[in-house]
PDB file of C-alpha atoms in Angstrom:
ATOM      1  CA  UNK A   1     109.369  61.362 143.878  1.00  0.00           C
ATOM      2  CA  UNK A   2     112.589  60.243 145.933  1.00  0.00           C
ATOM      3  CA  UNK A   3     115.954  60.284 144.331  1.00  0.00           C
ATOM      4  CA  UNK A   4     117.864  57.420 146.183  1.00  0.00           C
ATOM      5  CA  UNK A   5     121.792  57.153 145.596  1.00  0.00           C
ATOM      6  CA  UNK A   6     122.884  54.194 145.047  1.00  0.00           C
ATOM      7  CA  UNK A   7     125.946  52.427 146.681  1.00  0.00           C
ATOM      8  CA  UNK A   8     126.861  49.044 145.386  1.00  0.00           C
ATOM      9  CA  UNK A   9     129.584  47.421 147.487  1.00  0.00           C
ATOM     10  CA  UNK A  10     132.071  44.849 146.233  1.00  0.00           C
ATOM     11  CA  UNK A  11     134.463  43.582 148.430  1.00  0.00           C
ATOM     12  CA  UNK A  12     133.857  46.301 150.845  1.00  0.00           C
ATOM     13  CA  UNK A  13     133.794  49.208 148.223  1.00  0.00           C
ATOM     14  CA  UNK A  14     131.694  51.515 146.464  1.00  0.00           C
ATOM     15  CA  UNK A  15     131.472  50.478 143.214  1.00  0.00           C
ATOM     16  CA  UNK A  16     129.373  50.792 139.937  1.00  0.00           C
ATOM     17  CA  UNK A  17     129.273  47.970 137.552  1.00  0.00           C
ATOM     18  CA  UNK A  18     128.584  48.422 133.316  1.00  0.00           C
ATOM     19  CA  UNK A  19     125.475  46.122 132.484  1.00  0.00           C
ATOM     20  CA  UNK A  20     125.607  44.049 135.909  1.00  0.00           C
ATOM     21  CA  UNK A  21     128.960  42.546 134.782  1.00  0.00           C
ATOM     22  CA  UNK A  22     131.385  42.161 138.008  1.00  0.00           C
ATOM     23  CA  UNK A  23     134.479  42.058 135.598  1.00  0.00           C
ATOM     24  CA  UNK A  24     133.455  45.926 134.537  1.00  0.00           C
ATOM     25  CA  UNK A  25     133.897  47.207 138.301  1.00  0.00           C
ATOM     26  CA  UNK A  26     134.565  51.068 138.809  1.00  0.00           C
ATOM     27  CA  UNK A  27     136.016  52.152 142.310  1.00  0.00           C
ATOM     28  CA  UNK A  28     134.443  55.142 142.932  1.00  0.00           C
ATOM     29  CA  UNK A  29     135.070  55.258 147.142  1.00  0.00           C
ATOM     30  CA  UNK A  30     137.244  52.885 149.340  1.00  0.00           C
ATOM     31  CA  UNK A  31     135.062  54.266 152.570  1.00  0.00           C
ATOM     32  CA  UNK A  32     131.203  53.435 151.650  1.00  0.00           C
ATOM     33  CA  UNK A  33     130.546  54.908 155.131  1.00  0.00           C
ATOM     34  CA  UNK A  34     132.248  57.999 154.266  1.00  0.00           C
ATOM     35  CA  UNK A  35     130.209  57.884 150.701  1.00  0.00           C
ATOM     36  CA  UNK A  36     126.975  57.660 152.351  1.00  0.00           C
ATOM     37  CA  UNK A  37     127.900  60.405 154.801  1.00  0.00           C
ATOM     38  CA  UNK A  38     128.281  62.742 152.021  1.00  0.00           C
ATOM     39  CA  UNK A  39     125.070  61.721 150.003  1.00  0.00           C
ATOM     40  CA  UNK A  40     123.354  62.584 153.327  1.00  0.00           C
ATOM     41  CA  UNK A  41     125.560  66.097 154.059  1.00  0.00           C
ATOM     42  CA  UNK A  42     123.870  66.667 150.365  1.00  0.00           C
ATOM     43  CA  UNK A  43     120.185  66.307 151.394  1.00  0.00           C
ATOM     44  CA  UNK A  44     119.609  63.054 150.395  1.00  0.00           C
ATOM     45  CA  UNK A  45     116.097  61.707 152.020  1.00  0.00           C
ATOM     46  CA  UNK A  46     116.661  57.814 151.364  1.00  0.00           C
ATOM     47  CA  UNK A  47     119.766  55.648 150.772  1.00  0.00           C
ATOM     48  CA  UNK A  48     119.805  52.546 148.118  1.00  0.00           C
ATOM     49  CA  UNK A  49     122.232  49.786 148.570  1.00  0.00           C
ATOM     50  CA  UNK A  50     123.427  46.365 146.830  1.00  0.00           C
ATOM     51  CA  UNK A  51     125.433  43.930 147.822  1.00  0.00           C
ATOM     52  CA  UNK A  52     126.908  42.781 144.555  1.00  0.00           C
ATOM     53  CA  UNK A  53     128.894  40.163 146.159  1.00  0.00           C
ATOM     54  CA  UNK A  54     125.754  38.868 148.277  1.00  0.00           C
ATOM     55  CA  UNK A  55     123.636  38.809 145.036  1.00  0.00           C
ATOM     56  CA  UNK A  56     126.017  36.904 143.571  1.00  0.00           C
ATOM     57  CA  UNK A  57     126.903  34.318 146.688  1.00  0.00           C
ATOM     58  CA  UNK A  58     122.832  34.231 147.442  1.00  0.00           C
ATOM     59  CA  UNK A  59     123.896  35.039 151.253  1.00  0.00           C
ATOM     60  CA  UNK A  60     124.959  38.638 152.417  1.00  0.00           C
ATOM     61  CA  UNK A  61     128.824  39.204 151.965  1.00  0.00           C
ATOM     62  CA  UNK A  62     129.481  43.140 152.276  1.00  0.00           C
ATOM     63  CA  UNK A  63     127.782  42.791 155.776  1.00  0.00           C
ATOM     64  CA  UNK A  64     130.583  44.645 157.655  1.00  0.00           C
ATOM     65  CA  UNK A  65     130.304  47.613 154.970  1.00  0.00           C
ATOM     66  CA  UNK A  66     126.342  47.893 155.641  1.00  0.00           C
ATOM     67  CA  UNK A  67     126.714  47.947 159.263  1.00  0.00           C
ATOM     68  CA  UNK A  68     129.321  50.863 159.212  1.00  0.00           C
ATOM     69  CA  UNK A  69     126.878  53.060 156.686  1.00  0.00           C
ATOM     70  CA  UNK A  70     124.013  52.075 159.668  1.00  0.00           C
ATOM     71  CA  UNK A  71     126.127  53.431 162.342  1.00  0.00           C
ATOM     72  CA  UNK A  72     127.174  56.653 160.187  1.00  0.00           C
ATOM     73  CA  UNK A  73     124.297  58.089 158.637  1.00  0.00           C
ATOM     74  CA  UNK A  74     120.621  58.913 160.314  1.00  0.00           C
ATOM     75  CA  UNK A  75     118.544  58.561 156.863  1.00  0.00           C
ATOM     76  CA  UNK A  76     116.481  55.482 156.024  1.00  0.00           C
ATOM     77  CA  UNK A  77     118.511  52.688 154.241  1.00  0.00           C
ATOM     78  CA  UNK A  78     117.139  50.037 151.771  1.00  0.00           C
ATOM     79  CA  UNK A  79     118.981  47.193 151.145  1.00  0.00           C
ATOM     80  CA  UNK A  80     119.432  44.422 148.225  1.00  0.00           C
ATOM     81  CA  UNK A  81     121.530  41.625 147.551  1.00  0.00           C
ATOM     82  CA  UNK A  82     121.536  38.270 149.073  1.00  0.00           C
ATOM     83  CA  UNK A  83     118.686  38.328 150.832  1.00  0.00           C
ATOM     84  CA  UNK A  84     116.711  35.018 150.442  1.00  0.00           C
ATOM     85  CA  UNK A  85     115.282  33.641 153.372  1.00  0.00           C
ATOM     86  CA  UNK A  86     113.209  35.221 156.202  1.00  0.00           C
ATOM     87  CA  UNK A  87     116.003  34.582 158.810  1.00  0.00           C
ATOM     88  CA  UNK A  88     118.053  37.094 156.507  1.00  0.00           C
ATOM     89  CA  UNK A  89     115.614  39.421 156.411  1.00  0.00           C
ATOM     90  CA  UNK A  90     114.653  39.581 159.808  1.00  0.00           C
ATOM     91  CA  UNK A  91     118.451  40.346 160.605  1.00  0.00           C
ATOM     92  CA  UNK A  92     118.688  42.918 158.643  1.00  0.00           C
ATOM     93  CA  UNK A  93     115.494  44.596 159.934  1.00  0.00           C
ATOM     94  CA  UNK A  94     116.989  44.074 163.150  1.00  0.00           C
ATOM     95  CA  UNK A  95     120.424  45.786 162.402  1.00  0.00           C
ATOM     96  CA  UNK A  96     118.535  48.951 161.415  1.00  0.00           C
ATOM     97  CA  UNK A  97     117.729  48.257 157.655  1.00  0.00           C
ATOM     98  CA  UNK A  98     114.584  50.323 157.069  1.00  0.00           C
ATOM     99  CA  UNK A  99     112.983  48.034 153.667  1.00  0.00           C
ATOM    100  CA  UNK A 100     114.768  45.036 152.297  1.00  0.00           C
ATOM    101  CA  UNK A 101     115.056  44.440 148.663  1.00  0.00           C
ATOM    102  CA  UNK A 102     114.297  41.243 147.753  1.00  0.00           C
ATOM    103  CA  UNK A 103     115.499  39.613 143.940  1.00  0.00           C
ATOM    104  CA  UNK A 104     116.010  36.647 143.245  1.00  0.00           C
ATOM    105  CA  UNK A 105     113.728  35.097 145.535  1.00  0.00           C
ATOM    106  CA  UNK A 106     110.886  36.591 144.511  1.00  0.00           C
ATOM    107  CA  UNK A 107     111.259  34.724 140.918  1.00  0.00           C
ATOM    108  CA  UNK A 108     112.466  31.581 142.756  1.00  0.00           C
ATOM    109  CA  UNK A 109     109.977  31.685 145.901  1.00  0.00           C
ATOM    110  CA  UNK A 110     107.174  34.319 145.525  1.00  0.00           C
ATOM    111  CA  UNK A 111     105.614  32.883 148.903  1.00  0.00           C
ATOM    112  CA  UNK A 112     108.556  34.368 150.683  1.00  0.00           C
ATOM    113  CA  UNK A 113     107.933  37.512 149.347  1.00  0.00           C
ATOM    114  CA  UNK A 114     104.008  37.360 150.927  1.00  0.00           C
ATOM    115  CA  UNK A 115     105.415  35.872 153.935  1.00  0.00           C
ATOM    116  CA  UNK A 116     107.695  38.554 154.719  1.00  0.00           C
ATOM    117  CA  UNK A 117     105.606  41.469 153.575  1.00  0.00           C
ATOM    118  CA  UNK A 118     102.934  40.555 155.751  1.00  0.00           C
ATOM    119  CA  UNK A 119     104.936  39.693 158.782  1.00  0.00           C
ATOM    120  CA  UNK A 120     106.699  43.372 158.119  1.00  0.00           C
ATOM    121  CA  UNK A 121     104.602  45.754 156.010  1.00  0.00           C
ATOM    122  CA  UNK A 122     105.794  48.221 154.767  1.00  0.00           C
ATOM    123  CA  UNK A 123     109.692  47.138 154.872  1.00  0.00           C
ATOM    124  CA  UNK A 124     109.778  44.637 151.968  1.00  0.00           C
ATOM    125  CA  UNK A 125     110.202  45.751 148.126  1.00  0.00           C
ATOM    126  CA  UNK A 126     111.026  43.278 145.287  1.00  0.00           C
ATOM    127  CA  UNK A 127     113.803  44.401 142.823  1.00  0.00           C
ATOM    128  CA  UNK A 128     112.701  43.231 139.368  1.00  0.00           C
ATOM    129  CA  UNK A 129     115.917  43.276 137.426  1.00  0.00           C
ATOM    130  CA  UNK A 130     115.049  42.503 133.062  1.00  0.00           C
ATOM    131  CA  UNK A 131     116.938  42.148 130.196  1.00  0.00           C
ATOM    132  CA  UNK A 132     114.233  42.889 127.260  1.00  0.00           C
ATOM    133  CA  UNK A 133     111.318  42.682 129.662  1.00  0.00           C
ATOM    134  CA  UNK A 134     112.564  39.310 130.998  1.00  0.00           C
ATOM    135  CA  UNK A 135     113.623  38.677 134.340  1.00  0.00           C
ATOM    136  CA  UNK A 136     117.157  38.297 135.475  1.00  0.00           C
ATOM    137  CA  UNK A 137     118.317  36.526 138.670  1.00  0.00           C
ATOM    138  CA  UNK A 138     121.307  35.418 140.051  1.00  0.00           C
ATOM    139  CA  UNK A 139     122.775  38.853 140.129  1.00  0.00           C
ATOM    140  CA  UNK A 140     121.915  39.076 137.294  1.00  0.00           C
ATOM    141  CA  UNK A 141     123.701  36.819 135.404  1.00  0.00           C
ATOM    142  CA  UNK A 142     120.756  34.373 134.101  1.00  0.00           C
ATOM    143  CA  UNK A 143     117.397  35.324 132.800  1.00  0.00           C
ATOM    144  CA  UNK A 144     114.599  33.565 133.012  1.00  0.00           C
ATOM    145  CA  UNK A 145     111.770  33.146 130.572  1.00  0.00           C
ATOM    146  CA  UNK A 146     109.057  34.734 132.918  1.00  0.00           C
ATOM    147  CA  UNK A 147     107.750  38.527 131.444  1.00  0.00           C
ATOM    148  CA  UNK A 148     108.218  41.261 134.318  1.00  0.00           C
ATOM    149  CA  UNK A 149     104.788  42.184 134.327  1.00  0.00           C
ATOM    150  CA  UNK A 150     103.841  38.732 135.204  1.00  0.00           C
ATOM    151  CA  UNK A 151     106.134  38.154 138.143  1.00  0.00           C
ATOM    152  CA  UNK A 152     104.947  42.191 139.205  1.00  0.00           C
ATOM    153  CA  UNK A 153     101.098  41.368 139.236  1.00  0.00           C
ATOM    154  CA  UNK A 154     101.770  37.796 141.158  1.00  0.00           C
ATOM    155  CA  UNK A 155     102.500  40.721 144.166  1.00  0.00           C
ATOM    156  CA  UNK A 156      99.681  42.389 143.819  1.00  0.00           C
ATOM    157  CA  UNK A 157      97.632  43.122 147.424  1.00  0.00           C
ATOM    158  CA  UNK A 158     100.442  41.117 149.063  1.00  0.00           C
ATOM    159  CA  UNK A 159     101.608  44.421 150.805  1.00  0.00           C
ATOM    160  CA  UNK A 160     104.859  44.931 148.717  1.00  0.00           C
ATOM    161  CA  UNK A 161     106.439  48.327 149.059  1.00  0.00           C
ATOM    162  CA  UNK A 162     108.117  48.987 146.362  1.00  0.00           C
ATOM    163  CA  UNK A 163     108.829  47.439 143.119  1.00  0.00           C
ATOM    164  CA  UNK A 164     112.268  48.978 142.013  1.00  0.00           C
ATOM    165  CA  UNK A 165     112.834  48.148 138.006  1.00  0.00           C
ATOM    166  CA  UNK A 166     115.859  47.891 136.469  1.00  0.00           C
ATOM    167  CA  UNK A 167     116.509  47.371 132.592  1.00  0.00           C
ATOM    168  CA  UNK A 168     120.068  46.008 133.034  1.00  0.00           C
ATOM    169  CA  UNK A 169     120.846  46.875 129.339  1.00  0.00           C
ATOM    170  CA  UNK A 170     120.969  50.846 130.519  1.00  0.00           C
ATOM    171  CA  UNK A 171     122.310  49.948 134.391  1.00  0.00           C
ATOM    172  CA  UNK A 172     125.905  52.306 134.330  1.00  0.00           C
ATOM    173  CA  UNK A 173     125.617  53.077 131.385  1.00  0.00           C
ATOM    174  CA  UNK A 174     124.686  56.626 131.699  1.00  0.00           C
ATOM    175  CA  UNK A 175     121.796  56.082 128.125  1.00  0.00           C
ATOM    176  CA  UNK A 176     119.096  57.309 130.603  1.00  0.00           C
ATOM    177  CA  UNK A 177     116.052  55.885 131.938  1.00  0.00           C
ATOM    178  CA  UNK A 178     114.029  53.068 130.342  1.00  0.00           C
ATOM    179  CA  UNK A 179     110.936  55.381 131.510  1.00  0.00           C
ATOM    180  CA  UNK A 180     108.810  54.461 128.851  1.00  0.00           C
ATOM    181  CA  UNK A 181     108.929  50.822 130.004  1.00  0.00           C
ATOM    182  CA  UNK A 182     109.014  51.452 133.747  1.00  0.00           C
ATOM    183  CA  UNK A 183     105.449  53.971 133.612  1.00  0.00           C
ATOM    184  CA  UNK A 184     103.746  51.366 131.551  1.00  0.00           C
ATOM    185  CA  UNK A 185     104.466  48.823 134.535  1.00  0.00           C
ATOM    186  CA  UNK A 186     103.736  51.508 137.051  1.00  0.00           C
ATOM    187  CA  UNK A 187     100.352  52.006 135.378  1.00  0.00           C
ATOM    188  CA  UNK A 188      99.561  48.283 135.059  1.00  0.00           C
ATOM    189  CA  UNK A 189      99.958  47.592 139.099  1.00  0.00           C
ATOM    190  CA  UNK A 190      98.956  49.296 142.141  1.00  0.00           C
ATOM    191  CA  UNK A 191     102.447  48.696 143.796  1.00  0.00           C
ATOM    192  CA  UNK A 192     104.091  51.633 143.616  1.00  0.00           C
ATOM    193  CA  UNK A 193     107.407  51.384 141.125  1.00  0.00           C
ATOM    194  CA  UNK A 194     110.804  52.946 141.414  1.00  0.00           C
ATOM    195  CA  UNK A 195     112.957  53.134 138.405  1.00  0.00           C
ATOM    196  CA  UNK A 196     116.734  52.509 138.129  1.00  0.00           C
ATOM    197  CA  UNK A 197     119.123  51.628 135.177  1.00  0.00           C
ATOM    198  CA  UNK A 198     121.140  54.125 133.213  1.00  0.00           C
ATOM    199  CA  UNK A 199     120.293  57.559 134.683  1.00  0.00           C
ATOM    200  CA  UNK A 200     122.605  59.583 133.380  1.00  0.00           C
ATOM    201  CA  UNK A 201     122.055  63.529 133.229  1.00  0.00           C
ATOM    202  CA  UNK A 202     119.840  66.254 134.308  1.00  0.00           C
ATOM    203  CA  UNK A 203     117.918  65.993 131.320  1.00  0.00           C
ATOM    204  CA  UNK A 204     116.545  62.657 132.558  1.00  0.00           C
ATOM    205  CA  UNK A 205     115.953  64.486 136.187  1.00  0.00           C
ATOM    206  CA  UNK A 206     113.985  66.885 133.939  1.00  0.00           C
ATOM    207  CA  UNK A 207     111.933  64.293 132.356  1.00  0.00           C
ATOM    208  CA  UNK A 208     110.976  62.393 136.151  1.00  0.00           C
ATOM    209  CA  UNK A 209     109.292  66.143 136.874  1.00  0.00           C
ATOM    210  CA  UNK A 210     107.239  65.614 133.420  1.00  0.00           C
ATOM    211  CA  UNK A 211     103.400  64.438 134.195  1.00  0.00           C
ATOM    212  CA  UNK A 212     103.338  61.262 132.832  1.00  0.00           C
ATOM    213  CA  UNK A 213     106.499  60.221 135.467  1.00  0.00           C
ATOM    214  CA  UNK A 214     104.711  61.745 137.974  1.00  0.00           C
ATOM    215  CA  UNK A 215     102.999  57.734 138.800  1.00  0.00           C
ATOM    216  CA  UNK A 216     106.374  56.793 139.675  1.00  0.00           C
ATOM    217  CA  UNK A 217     107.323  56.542 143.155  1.00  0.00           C
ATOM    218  CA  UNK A 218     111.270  57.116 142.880  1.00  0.00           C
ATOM    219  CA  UNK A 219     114.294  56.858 140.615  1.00  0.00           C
ATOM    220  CA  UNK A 220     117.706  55.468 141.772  1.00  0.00           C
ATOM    221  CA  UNK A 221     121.344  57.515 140.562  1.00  0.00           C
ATOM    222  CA  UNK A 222     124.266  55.751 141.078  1.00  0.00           C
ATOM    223  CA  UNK A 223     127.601  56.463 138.199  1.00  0.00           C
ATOM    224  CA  UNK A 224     126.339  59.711 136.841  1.00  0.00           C
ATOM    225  CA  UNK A 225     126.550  60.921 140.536  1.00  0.00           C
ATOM    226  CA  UNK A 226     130.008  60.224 140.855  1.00  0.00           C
ATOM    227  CA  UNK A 227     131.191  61.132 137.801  1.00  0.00           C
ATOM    228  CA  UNK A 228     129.817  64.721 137.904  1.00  0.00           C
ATOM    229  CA  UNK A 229     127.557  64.158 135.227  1.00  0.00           C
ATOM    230  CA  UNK A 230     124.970  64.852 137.734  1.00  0.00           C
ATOM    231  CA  UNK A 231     124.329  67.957 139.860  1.00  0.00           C
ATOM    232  CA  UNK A 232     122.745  66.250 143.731  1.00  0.00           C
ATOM    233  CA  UNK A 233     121.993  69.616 145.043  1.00  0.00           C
ATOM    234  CA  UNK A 234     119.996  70.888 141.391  1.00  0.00           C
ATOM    235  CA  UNK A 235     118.711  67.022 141.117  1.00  0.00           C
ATOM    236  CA  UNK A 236     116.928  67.362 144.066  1.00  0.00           C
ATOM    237  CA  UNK A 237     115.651  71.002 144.201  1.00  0.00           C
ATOM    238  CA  UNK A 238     113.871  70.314 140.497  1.00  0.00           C
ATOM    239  CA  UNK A 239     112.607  67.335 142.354  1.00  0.00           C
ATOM    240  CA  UNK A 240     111.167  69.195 145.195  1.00  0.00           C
ATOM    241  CA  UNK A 241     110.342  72.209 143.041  1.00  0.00           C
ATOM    242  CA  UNK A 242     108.098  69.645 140.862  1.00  0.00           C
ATOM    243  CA  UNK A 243     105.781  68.238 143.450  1.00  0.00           C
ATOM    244  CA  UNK A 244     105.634  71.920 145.042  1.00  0.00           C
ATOM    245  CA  UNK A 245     107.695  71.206 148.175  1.00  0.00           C
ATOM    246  CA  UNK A 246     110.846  73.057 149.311  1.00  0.00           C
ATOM    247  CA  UNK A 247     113.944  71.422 148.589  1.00  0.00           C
TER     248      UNK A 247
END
């Protein structure tokens, strides 16, 4: 079980949006370098980030940003936002990006998805972002009509890495974990699934070190981490504690 932070950057900040709205921005740090130094100082194993402006634009934006956070921190990086062709990916794989996150396109052009996961295994996840179990693209500002468990299973044995699921409803909004909807997906695929959207507490840290979580692969913080609401050092040693390993 990995606990990724999250960074979301918006016109080269840190940021953390209510819902996936851009017009309910929180500043949280104007150095997202400096903000991923310190999730690493903390004993963070992997780093999550969005470009909000690149999900939005369908091209990366924040590019600058992500290439300081390469150059300052040593931990593995996965990156969404933006990134919708394989000439995108295969830049970002290049500038040090350890798995890309790919949205969007992977409602609007599944074979890219394949293509890239088989050309670089391992390094490609697909963020499935819903709004009642639908799909949202677009950064999230349409949704589409296809079920997530439809678009998750068109994946299946392509070599995905990661699905990461997000029930926008929850996402900063600190109501906790849709984990009832994100286990039944895990246990419906073979991909593994990382869950994101509305952690808020260490009760919902608690509940990700309860058996039935333990098929999920990760769960992504992002507000609740700045806003003290969340511990980082106790997150992560009931983490560790859970699956027996030291933290």
């Amino acid at each position: 079980m990995i606990l990724f932070p999250a960074i979301d950057l918006k016109d080269g900040l840190a940021v953390r949006l209510e819902q996936g709205d851009m017009a309910r921005a929180t500043i949280f740090n104007r150095d997202p370098a400096e903000q991923a130094r310190l999730f690493e100082e903390t004993g963070f194993r992997y780093l999550h980030l969005v470009d909000l402006d690149g999900a939005f634009a369908g091209r990366p934006v924040n590019t600058a940003a992500v290439e300081r956070i390469l150059e300052t921190v040593s931990i593995p990086v996965q990156l969404g936002g933006g990134i919708r062709d394989i000439a995108t990916i295969e830049g970002w794989l290049a500038e040090g990006i350890d798995r890309v996150i790919i949205g969007t396109a992977a409602v609007r052009d599944p074979e890219l998805v394949k293509d890239a996961a088989r050309r670089f295994p391992g390094r490609v996840a697909v963020g499935l972002d819903a709004r009642g179990g639908r799909v949202a693209v677009e950064g999230w500002a349409a949704v589409s009509d296809l079920p997530v468990l439809d678009l998750a299973r068109r994946f299946e044995d392509a070599g995905v890495a990661a699905i990461i699921y997000t029930e926008i409803s929850r996402d900063g909004m600190l109501t906790g974990l849709d984990l009832d909807g994100t286990i039944a997906l895990a246990e419906a695929i073979s991909i593994p699934v990382i869950a994101s959207g509305g952690l808020g507490s260490m009760a919902d840290i608690e509940k990700l070190t309860e058996p039935q979580a333990r098929k999920l692969a990760g769960a992504i913080a992002g507000r609740a981490l700045y806003d003290g609401r969340l511990d980082p050092k106790k997150a992560l040693a009931m983490l560790a504690a859970a699956e027996g390993a030291v933290p």
